[in-house]
Coordinates of C-alpha atoms and ligand atoms in Angstrom, one line a residue:
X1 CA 0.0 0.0 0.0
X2 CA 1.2 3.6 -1.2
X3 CA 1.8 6.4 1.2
X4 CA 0.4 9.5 1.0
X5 CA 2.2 11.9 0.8
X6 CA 0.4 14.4 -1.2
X7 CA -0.9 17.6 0.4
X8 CA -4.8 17.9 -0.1
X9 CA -6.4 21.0 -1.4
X10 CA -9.3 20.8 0.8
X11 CA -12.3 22.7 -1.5
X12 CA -14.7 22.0 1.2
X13 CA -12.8 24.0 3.7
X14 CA -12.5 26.5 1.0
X15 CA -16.0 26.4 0.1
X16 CA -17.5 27.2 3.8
X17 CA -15.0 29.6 4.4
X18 CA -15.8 31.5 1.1
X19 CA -19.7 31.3 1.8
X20 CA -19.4 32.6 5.5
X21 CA -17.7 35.7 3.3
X22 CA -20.7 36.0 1.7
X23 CA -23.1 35.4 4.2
X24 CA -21.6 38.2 5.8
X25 CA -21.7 40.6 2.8
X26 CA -25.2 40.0 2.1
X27 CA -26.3 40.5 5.6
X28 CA -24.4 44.2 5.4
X29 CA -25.5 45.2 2.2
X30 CA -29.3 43.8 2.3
X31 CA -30.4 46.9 4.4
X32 CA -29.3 48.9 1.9
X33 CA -30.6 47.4 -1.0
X34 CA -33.6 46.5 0.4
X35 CA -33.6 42.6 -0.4
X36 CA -32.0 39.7 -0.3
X37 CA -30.0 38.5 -3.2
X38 CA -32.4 36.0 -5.4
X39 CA -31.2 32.5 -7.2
X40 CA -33.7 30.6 -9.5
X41 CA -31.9 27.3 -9.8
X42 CA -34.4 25.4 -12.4
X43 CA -35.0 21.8 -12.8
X44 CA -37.3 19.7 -15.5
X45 CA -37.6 15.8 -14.4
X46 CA -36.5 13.4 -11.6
X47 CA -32.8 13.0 -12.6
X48 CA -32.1 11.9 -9.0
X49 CA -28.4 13.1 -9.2
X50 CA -29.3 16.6 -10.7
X51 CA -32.6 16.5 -7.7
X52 CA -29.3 16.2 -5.3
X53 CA -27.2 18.9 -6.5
X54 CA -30.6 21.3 -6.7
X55 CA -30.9 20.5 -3.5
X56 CA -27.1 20.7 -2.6
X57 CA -27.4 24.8 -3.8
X58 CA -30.5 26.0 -2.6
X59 CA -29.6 24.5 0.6
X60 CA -26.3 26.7 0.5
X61 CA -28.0 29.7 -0.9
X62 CA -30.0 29.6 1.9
X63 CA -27.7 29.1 4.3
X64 CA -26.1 32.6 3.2
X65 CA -29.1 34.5 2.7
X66 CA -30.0 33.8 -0.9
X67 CA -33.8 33.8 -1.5
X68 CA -34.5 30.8 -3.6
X69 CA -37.5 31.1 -6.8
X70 CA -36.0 27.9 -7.9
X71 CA -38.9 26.2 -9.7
X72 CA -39.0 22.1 -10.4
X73 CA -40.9 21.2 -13.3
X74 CA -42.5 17.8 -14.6
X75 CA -40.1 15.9 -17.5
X76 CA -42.9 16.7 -20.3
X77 CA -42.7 20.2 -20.0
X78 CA -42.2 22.2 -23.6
X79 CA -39.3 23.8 -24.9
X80 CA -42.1 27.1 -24.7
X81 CA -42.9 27.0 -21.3
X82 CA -39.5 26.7 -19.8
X83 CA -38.4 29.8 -22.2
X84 CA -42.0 31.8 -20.8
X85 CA -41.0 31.1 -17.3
X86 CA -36.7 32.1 -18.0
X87 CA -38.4 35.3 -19.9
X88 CA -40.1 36.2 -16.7
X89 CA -37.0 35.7 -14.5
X90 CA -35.4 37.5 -16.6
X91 CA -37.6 41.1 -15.7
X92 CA -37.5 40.0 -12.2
X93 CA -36.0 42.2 -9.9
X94 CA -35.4 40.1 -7.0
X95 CA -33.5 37.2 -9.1
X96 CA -30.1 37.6 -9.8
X97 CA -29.1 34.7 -10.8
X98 CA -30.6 31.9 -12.9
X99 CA -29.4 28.3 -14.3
X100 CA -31.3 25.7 -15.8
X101 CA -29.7 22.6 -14.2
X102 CA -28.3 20.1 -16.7
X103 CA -28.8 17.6 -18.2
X104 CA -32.2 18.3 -19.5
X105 CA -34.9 15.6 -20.7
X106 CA -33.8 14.5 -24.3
X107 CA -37.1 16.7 -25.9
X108 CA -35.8 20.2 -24.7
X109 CA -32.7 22.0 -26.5
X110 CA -30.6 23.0 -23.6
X111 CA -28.7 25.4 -25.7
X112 CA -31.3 27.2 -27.1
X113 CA -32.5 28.0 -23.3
X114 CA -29.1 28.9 -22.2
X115 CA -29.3 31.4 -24.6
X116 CA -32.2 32.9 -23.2
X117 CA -31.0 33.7 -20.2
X118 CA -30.0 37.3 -19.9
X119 CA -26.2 37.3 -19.7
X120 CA -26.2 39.2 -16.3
X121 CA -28.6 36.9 -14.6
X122 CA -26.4 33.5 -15.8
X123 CA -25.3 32.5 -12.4
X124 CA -23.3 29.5 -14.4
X125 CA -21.4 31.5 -16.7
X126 CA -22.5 29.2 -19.7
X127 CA -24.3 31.4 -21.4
X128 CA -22.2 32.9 -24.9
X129 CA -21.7 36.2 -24.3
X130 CA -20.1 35.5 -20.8
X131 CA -18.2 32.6 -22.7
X132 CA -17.4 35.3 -24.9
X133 CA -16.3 37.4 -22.4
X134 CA -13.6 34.3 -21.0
X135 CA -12.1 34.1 -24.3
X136 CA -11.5 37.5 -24.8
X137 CA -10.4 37.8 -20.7
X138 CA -13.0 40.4 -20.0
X139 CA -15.0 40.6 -16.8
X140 CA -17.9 38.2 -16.4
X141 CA -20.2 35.9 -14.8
X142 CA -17.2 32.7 -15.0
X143 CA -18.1 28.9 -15.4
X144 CA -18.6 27.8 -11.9
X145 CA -16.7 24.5 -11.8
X146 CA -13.7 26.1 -13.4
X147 CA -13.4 28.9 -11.2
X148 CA -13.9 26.8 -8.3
X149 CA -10.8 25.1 -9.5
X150 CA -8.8 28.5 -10.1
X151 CA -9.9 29.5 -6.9
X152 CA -8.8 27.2 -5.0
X153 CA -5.2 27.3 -7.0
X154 CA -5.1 30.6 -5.8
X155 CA -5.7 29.7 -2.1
X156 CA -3.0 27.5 -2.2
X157 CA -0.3 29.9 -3.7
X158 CA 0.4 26.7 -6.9
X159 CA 2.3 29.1 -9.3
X160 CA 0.7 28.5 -13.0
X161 CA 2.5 31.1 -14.8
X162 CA 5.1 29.2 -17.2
X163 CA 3.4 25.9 -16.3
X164 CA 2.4 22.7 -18.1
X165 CA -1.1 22.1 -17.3
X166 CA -3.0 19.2 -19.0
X167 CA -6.9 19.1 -19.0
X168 CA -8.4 16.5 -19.8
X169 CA -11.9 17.0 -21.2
X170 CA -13.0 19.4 -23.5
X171 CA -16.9 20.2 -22.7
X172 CA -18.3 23.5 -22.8
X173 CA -19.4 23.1 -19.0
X174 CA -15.9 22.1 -18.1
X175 CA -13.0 21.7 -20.2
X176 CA -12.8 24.5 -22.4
X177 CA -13.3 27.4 -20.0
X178 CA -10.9 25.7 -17.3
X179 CA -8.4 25.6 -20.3
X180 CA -8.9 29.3 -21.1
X181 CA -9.1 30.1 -17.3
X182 CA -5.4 28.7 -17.4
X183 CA -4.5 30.4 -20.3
X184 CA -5.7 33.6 -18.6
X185 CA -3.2 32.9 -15.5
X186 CA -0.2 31.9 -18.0
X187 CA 0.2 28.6 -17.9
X188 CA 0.8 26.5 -21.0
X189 CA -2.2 24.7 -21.8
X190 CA -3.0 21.2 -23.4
X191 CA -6.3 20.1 -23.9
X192 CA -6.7 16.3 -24.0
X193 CA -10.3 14.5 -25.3
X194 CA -12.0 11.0 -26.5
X195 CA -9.6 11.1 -29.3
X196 CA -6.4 12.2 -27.9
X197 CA -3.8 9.4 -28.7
X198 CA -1.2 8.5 -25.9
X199 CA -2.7 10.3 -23.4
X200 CA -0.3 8.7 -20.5
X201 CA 3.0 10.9 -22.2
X202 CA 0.7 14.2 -22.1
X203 CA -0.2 13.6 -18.4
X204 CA 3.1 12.9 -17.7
X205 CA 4.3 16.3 -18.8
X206 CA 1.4 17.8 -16.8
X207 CA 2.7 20.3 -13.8
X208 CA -0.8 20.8 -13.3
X209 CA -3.5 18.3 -14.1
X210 CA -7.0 18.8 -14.1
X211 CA -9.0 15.7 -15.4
X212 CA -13.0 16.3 -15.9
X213 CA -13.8 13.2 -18.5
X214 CA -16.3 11.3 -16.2
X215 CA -14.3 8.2 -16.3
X216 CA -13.5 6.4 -12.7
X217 CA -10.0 5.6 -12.4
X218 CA -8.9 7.1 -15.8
X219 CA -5.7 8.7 -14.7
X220 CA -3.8 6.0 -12.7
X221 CA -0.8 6.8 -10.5
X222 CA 1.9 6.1 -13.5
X223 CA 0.2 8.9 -15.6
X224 CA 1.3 11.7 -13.0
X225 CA 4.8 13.5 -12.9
X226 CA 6.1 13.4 -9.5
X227 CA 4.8 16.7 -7.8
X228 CA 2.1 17.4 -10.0
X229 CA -0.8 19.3 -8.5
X230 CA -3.6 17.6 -9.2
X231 CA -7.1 18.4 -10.2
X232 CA -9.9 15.8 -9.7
X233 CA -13.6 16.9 -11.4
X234 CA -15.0 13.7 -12.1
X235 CA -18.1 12.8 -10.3
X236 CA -18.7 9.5 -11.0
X237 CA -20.8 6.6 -8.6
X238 CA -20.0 3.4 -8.4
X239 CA -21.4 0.4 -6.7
X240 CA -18.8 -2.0 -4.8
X241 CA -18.9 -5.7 -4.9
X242 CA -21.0 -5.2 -1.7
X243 CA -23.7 -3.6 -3.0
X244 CA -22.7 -0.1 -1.8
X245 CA -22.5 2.9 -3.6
X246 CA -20.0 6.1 -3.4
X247 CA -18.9 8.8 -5.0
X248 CA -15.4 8.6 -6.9
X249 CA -13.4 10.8 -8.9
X250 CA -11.2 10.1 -12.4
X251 CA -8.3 9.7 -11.0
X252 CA -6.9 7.0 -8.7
X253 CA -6.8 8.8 -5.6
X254 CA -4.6 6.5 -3.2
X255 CA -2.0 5.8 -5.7
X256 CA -1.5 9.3 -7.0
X257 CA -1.6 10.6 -3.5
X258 CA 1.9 8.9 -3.2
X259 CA 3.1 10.9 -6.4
X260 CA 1.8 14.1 -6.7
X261 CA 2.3 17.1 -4.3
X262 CA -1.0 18.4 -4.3
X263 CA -4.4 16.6 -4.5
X264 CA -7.7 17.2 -4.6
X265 CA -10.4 14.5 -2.8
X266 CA -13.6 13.6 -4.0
X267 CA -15.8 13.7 -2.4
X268 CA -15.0 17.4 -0.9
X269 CA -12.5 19.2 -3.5
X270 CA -13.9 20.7 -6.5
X271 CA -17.9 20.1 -5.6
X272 CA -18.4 22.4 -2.8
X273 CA -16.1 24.6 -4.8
X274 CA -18.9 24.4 -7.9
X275 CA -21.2 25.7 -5.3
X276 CA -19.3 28.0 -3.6
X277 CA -18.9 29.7 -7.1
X278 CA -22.6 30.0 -8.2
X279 CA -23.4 31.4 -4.5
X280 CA -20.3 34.1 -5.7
X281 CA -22.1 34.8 -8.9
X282 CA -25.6 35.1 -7.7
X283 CA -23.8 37.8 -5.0
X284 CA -21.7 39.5 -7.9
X285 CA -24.8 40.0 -9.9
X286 CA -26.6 41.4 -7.1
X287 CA -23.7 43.9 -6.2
X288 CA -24.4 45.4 -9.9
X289 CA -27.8 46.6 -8.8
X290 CA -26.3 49.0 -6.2
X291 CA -24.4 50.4 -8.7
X292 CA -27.4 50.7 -11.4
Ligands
NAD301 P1 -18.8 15.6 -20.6 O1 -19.3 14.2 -20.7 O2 -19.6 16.6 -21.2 O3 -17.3 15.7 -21.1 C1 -16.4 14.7 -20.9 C2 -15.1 15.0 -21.7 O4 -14.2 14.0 -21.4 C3 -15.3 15.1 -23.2 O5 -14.9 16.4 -23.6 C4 -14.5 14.0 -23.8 O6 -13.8 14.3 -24.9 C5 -13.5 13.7 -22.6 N1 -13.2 12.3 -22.6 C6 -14.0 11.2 -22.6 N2 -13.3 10.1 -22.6 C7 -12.0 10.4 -22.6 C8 -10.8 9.6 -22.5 N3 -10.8 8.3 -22.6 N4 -9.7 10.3 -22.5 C9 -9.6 11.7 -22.5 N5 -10.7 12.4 -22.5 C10 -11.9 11.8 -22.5 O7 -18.7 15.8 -19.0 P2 -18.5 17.2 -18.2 O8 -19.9 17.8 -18.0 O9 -17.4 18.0 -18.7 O10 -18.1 16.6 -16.8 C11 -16.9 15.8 -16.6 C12 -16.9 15.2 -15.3 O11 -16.9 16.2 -14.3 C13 -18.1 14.3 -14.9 O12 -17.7 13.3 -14.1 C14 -19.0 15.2 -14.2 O13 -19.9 14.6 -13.3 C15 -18.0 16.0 -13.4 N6 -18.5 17.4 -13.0 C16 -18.2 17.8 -11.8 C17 -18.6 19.0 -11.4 C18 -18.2 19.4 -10.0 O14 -18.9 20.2 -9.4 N7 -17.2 18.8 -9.4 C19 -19.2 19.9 -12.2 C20 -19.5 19.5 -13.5 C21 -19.1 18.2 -13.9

């Protein structure tokens, strides 16, 4: 059996400490501006993992003092009524934030809806113009999940500028914008996919290694350069020969533990850091209306 002797990057520690900030921020400025900050997290279906992660964010919106006018709607509902209802969010002046929770059932065209949310209500930065706004390294409402991770490089003093960072995955909700967050901060950035051949000798170069493919125990210990930080997103569950089900990430955490420096856990690294973020947004858009 390996020893660890990696450092975690506790996001969980990161994540409380970051939303007793904003608990704290609300509660001054709510006086002020006469409300509480408002987050309309919507969900279409019984996806029981997305049910969990609603859950998981209105429980920490509330916890801070966001309002919730999260709405959860049956899995027929039409393409029209899910755009009527965003369109009325939209004009709403207690909401600040809003995020259609994904996936969606197979009828309704997430991307068409994403579009409909007004840029400075998009609570998960997915929307194109704050996409946009990432690419051209502007100031905007960021992907959550990769500015969790940033974040919590950040709290952790890992130097990026000059450094190789691999990422594996190249989705729109993760992988690009944590590529172009890296760019942003310096480091030299390879994006790795389905159909990247050899992946082992790109990990290996990695200084920094972020892998959000989805795929339990994709990167094994031998992948990682000694001292590599290293950036678990996966979510996946799996059920032991027991009959018991957890949470894992993509990476085989007790081996690489005994290689790289730094290393995130999951459950309890980038997760609470997704949340954390959204909980930011929701605040940052509300902050704009004191200034309207
Ligand atoms: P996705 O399915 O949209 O994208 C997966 C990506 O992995 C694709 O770009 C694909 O090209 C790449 N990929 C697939 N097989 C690969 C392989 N063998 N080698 C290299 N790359 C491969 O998934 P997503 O929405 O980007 O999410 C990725 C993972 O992150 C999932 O496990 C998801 O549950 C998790 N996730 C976690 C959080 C969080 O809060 N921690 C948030 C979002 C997603």
């Amino acid at each position: 059996m390996e020893t660890q002797t990696a450092k975690i990057l506790d996001g969980k520690a990161l994540a409380a400490t970051i939303q007793q900030e904003l608990a704290t921020t609300i509660a001054e400025l709510q006086p002020k501006i006469g409300r509480p900050p408002g987050l309309a997290v919507l969900m279409v279906g019984d996806n029981p993992a997305s049910a969990a992660y609603v859950k998981n964010k209105e429980k920490a919106g509330a916890k801070v003092g966001i309002a919730s006018f999260g709405q959860h709607f049956p899995t027929q509902t039409s393409q029209t009524v899910l755009e009527e209802v965003i369109a009325e969010l939209n004009q709403d002046e207690q909401v600040d934030g809003i995020l259609v929770q994904l996936p969606l059932p197979k009828h309704l065209d997430a991307i068409s809806l994403l579009h409909k949310i007004a840029p400075d209500k998009d609570a998960d930065g997915l929307h194109p113009i704050n996409l946009g706004k990432l690419v051209r390294g502007e100031t905007g409402l960021r992907s959550c999940t990769p500015a969790g991770v940033m974040r919590l490089l950040e709290e952790y003093k890992i130097p990026l500028v000059g450094k190789q960072a691999v990422v594996v995955g190249r989705s729109i909700l993760v992988g690009k914008p944590m590529a172009l967050m890296l760019l942003e901060a310096d480091a030299t950035v390879t994006i790795a996919h389905s159909r990247t051949q050899d992946l082992k000798t790109i990990t290996q170069n990695a200084d920094i290694l972020i892998a959000a493919a989805g795929i339990p125990g994709l990167i094994t210990a031998q992948m990682v350069k000694p001292g590599a930080v290293v950036i678990d997103v996966g979510i996946n569950r799996v059920t032991d020969s027991s009959g018991k089900s957890r949470l894992i990430g993509d990476i085989d955490f007790a081996a690489t533990a005994s290689v790289a420096e730094y290393i995130t856990p999951v459950p309890g690294g980038i997760g609470p850091m997704t949340v954390a973020m959204l909980l930011q947004n929701t605040v940052s858009s509300y902050l704009q209306t004191t200034r309207n």
